[in-house]
Coordinates of C-alpha atoms and ligand atoms in Angstrom, one line a residue:
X1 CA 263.1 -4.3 -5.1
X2 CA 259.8 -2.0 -5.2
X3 CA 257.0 -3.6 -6.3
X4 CA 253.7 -1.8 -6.9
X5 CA 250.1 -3.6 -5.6
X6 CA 246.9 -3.5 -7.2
X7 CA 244.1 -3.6 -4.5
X8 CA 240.8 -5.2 -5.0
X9 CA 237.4 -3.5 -4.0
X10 CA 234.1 -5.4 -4.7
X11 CA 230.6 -3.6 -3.9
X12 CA 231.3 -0.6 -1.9
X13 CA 234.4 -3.1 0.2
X14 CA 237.6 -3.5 0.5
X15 CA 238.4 -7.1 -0.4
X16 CA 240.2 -9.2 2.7
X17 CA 242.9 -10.6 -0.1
X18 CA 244.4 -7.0 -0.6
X19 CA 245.9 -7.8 2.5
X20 CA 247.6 -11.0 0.8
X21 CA 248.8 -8.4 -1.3
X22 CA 250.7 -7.1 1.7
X23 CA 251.5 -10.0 2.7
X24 CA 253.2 -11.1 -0.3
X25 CA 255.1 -7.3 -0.7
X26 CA 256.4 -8.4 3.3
X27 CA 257.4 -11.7 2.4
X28 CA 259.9 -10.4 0.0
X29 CA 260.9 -7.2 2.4
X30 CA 260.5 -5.0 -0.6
X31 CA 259.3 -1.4 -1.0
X32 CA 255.7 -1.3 -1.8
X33 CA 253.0 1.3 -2.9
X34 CA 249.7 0.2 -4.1
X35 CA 246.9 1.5 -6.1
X36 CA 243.5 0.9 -5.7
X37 CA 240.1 1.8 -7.1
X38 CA 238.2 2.5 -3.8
X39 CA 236.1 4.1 -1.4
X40 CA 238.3 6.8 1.0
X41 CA 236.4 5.4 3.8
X42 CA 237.5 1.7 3.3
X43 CA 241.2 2.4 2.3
X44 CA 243.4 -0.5 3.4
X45 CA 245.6 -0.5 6.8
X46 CA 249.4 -0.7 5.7
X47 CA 252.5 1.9 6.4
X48 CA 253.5 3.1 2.9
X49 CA 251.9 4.6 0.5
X50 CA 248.7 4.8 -1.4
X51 CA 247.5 6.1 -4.7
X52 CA 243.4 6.2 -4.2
X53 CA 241.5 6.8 -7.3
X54 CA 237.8 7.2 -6.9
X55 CA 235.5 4.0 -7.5
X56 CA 232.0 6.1 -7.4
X57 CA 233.6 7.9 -10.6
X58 CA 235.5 5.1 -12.5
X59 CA 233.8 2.0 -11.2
X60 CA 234.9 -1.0 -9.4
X61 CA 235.7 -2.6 -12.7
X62 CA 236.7 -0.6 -15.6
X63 CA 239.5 -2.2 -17.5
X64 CA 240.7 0.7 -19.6
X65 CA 240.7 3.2 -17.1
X66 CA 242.2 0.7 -14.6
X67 CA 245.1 -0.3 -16.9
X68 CA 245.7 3.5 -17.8
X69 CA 245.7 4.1 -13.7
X70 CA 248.3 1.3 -13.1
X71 CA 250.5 2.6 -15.9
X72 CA 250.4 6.2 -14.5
X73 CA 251.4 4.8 -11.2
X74 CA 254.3 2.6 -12.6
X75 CA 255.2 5.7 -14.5
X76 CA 255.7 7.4 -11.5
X77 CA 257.0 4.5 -9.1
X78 CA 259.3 2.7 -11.7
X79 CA 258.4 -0.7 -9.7
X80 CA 260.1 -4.0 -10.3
X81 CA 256.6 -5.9 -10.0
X82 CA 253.2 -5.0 -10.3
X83 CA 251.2 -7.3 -8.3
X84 CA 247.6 -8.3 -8.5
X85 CA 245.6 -11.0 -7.1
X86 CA 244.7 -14.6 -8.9
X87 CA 240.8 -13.1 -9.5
X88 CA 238.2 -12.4 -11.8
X89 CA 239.9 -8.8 -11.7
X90 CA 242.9 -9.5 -11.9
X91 CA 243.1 -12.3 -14.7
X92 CA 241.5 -9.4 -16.5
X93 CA 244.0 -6.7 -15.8
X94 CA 247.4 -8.1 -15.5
X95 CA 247.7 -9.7 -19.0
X96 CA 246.2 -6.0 -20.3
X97 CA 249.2 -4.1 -18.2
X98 CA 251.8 -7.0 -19.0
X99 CA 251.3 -6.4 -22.5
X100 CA 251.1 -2.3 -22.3
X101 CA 254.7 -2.4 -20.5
X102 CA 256.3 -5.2 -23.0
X103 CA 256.5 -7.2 -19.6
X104 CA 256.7 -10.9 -18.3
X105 CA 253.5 -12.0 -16.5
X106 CA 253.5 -15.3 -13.9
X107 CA 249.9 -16.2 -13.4
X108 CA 249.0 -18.1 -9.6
X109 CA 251.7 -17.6 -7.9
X110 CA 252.0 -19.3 -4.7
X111 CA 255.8 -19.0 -3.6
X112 CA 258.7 -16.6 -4.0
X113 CA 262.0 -18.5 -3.2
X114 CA 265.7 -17.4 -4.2
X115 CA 264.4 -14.9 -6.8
X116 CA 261.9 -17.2 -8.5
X117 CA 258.4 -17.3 -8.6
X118 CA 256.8 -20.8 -7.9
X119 CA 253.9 -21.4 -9.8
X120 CA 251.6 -25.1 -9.8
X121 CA 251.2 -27.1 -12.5
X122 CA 249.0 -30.2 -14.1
X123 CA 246.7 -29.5 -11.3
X124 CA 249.1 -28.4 -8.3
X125 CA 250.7 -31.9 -9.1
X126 CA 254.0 -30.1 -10.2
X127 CA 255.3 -26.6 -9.1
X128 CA 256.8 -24.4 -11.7
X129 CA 260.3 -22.3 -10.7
X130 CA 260.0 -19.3 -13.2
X131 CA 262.9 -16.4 -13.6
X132 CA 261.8 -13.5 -15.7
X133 CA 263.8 -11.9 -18.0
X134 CA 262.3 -8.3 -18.3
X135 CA 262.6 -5.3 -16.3
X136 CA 259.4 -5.0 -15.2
X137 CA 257.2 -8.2 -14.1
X138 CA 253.6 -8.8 -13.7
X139 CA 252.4 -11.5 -11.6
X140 CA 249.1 -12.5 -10.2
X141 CA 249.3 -14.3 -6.6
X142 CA 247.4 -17.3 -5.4
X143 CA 244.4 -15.9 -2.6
X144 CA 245.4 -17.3 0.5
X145 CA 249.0 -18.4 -0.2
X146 CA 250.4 -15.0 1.1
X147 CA 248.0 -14.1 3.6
X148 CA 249.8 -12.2 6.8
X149 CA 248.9 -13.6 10.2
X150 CA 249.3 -10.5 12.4
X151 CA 245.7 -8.2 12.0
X152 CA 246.6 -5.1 9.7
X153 CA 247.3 -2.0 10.8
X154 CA 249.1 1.0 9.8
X155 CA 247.4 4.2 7.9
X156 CA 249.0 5.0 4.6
X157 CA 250.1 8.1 2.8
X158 CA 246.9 8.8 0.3
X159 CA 247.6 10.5 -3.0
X160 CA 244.3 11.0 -4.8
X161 CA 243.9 10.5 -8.7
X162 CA 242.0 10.1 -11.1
X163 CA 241.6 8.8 -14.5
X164 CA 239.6 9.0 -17.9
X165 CA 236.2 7.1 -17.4
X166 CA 236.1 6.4 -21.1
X167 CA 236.3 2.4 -21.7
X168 CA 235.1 -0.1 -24.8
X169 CA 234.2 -2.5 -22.0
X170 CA 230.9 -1.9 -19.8
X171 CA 230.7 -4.0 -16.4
X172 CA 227.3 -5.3 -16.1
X173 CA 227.0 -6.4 -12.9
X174 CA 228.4 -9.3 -10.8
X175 CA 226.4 -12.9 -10.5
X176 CA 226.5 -14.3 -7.1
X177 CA 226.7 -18.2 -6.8
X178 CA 223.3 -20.1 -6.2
X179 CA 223.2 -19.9 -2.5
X180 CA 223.3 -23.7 -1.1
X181 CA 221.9 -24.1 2.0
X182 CA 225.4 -25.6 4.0
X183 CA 227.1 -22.6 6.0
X184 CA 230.5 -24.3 6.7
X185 CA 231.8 -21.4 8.5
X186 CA 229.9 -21.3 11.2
X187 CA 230.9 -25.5 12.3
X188 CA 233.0 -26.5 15.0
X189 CA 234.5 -29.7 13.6
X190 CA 234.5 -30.4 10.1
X191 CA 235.7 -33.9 8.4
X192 CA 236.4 -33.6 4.9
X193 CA 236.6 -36.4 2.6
X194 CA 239.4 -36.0 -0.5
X195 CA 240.1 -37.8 -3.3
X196 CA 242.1 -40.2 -1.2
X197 CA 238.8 -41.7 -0.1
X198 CA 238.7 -43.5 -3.3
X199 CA 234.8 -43.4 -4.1
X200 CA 232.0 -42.2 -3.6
X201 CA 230.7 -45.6 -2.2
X202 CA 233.4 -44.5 0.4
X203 CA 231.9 -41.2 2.0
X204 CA 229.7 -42.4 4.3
X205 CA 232.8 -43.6 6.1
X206 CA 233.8 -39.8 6.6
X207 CA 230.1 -38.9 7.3
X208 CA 230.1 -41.4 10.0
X209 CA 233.4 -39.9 11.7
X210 CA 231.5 -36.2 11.3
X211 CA 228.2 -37.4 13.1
X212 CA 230.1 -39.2 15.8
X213 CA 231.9 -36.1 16.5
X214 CA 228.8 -33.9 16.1
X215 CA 230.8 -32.3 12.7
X216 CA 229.8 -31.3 9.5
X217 CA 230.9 -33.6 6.4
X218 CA 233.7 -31.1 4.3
X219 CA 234.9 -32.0 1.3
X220 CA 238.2 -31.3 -1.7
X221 CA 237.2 -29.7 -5.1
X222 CA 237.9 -33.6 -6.7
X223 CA 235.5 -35.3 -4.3
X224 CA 233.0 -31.9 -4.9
X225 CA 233.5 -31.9 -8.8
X226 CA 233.0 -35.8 -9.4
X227 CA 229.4 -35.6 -7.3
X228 CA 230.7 -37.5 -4.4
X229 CA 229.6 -34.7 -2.0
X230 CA 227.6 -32.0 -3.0
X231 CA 229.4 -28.7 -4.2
X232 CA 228.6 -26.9 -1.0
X233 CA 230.4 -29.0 1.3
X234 CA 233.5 -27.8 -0.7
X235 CA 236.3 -26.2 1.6
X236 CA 238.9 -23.7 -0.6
X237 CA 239.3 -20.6 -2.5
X238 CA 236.5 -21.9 -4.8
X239 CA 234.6 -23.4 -1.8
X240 CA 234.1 -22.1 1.9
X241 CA 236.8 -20.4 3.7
X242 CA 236.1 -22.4 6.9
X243 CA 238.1 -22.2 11.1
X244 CA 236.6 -24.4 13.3
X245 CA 238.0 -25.5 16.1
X246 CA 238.8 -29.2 15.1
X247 CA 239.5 -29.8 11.1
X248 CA 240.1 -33.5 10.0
X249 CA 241.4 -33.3 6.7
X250 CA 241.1 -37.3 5.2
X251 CA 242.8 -38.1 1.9
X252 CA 243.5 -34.1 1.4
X253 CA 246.7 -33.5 -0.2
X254 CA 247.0 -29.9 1.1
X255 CA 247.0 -28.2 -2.6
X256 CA 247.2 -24.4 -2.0
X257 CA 243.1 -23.6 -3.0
X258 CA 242.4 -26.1 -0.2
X259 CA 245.1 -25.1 2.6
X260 CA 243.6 -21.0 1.7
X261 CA 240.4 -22.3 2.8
X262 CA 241.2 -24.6 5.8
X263 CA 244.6 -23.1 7.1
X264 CA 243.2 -21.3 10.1
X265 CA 241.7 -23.8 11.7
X266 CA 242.3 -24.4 15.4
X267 CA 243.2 -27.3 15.3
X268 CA 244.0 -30.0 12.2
X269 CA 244.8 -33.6 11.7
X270 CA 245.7 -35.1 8.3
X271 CA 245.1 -38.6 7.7
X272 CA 247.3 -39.5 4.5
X273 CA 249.1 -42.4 3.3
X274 CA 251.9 -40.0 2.0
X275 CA 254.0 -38.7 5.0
X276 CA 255.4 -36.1 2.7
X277 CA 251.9 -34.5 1.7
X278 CA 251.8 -30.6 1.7
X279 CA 248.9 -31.0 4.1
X280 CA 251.6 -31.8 6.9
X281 CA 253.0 -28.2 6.4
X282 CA 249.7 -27.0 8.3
X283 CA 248.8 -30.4 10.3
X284 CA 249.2 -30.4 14.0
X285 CA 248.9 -34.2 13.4
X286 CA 249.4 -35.6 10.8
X287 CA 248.4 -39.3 10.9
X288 CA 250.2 -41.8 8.3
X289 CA 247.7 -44.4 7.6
X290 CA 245.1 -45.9 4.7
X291 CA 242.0 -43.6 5.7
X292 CA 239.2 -46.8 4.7
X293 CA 241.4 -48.8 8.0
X294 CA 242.3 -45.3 10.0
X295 CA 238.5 -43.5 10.1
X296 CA 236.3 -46.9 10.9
X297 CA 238.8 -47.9 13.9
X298 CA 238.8 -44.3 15.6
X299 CA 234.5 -43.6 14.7
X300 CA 234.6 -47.1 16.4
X301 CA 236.9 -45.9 19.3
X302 CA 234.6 -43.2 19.9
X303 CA 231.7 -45.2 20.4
Ligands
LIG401 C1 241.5 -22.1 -9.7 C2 241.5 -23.3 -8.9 C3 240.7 -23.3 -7.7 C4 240.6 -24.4 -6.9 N1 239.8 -24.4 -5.8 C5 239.9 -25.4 -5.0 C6 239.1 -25.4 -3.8 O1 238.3 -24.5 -3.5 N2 239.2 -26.5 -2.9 C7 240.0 -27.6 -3.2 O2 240.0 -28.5 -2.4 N3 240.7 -27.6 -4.3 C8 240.6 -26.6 -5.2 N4 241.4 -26.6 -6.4 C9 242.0 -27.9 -6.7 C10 243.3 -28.1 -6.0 O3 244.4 -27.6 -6.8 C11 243.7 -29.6 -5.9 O4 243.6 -30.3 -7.1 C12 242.7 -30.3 -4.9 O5 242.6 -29.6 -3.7 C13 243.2 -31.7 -4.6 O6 242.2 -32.4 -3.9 P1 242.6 -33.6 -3.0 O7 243.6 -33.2 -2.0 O8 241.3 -34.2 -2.5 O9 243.2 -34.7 -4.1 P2 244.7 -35.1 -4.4 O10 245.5 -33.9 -4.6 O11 244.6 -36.2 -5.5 O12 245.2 -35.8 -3.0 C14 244.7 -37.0 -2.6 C15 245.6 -37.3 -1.3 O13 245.1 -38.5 -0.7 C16 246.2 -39.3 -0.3 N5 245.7 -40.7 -0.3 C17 245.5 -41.5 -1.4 N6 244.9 -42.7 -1.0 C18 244.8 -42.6 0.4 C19 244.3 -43.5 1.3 N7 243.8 -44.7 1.0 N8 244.4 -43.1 2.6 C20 244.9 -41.9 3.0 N9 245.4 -41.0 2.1 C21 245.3 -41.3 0.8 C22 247.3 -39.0 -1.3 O14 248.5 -39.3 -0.7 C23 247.0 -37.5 -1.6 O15 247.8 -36.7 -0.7 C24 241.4 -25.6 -7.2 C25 242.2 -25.5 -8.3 C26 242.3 -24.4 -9.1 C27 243.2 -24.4 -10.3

């Protein structure tokens, strides 16, 4: 299988989740060439090769020219895939080349198993098994659900190209988030509270555990979105991407958004009534108990 990747490159920088891209081309032990948009002082470290077209010429975000680039490339390549990541970027890309080359597209794709894509559902309740039927495939992966574990390295093969600037959409400029005044990243032991808490009249339970062990209070998109905890305690790809050395995940399921944002933690401990939540696939303990019983007795241990 050769699959081609689209790279990502956001204000003069290489964006961190090309390397899912990598990742994800690794995981499948296929032959992989990427394109990107770029900077030839930033290109990305991976053996294989690269087709570099200049972002001080066509922009970081130019959706013609950028679909007319991938098409050149997959006229050249002939890949099987054409892989972009689950981002503003690509959401706006992929559908444009999937349509262009007549070609299935699988949006969020978090697995690859026995030549199907595994995609969530209804809120990463149910996962998805999805064969395509055409030649060619586009896909958009999941940030975080592919990301390699070894540093990158390697020094590709650059071909330079370059494409026609023209485009009937102009990119205005990018909106950062209100900056809140929680940095995550920088705590040592987070607790975060998810929906398995119950209420909101239940957090100060977890807040109680994070104070005792001198943490800071973390929390799911649910417990986020429904006010329980304010937004910027939120941990995932929507949230902080957090690796302190302790992380005590209480009532978390372990959806993929979360896990991309907590996953390299030192050290984690689930709490869950369900033995059989995904959150045990990155748990180094994974504790099988009612978190309103389990929390109270250990912050009342630790005292
Ligand atoms: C584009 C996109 C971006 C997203 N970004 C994020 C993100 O940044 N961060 C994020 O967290 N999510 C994100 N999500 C949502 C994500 O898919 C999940 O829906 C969410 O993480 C689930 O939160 P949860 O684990 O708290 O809740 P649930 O999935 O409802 O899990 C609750 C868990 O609590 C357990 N439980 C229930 N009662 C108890 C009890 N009494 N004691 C112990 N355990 C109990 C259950 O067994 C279950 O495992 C995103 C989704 C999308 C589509």
């Amino acid at each position: 299988m050769k699959i081609l990747l689209v790279g990502e490159y956001r204000e003069n920088k290489l964006l961190d989740v090309t390397y899912d891209l990598i990742g994800f081309a690794d995981k499948l032990e296929a032959d992989k060439v990427m394109l990107a948009v770029g900077y030839e002082e930033d290109i990305p470290k991976f053996d294989g090769k690269l087709y570099l077209a200049d972002a001080n010429t066509l922009g970081e975000y130019n959706p013609s020219a950028h679909k007319q680039l991938v098409l050149d490339v997959v006229k050249k390549e002939n890949p099987d895939l054409i892989v972009f990541i689950h981002s503003s970027f690509g959401w706006d890309l992929a559908p444009r080349v999937a349509t262009s080359l007549k070609a299935t597209q699988f949006t969020e794709v978090i697995d690859y198993k026995e030549n199907s894509f595994i995609v969530p559902s209804c809120n990463s309740k149910l996962r998805r098994d999805l064969k395509s039927k055409t030649d060619k495939t586009v896909i958009t992966i999941q940030a975080g659900a592919f990301t390699p574990i070894d540093e990158p390295s390697g020094s590709p093969e650059v071909e330079n190209i370059s494409g026609d600037t023209a485009s009937n959409v102009n990119f205005v400029a990018y909106e950062e988030a209100e900056a809140k005044g929680l940095d995550l990243t920088k705590a040592e032991i987070i607790v975060t509270a998810g929906r398995g808490v119950g209420k909101k009249d239940n957090i100060p339970i977890i807040q109680a555990l994070a104070d005792k062990l001198g943490g800071e209070l973390g929390a799911s998109r649910p417990v986020a979105d429904n006010a329980w905890v304010d937004q910027s305690h939120q941990v995932g790809t929507t949230g902080q991407t957090v690796s302190p050395k302790l992380y005590i995940a209480c009532g978390v399921s372990g959806a993929i958004q979360h896990l991309a944002g907590m996953k390299k933690s030192e050290f984690i401990v689930a709490v869950n009534t369900d033995k059989d939540a995904p959150i045990n696939e990155v748990a180094d303990i994974l504790v099988v108990a009612d978190v309103l019983q389990f929390v109270p007795a250990l912050t009342s241990k630790l005292s």
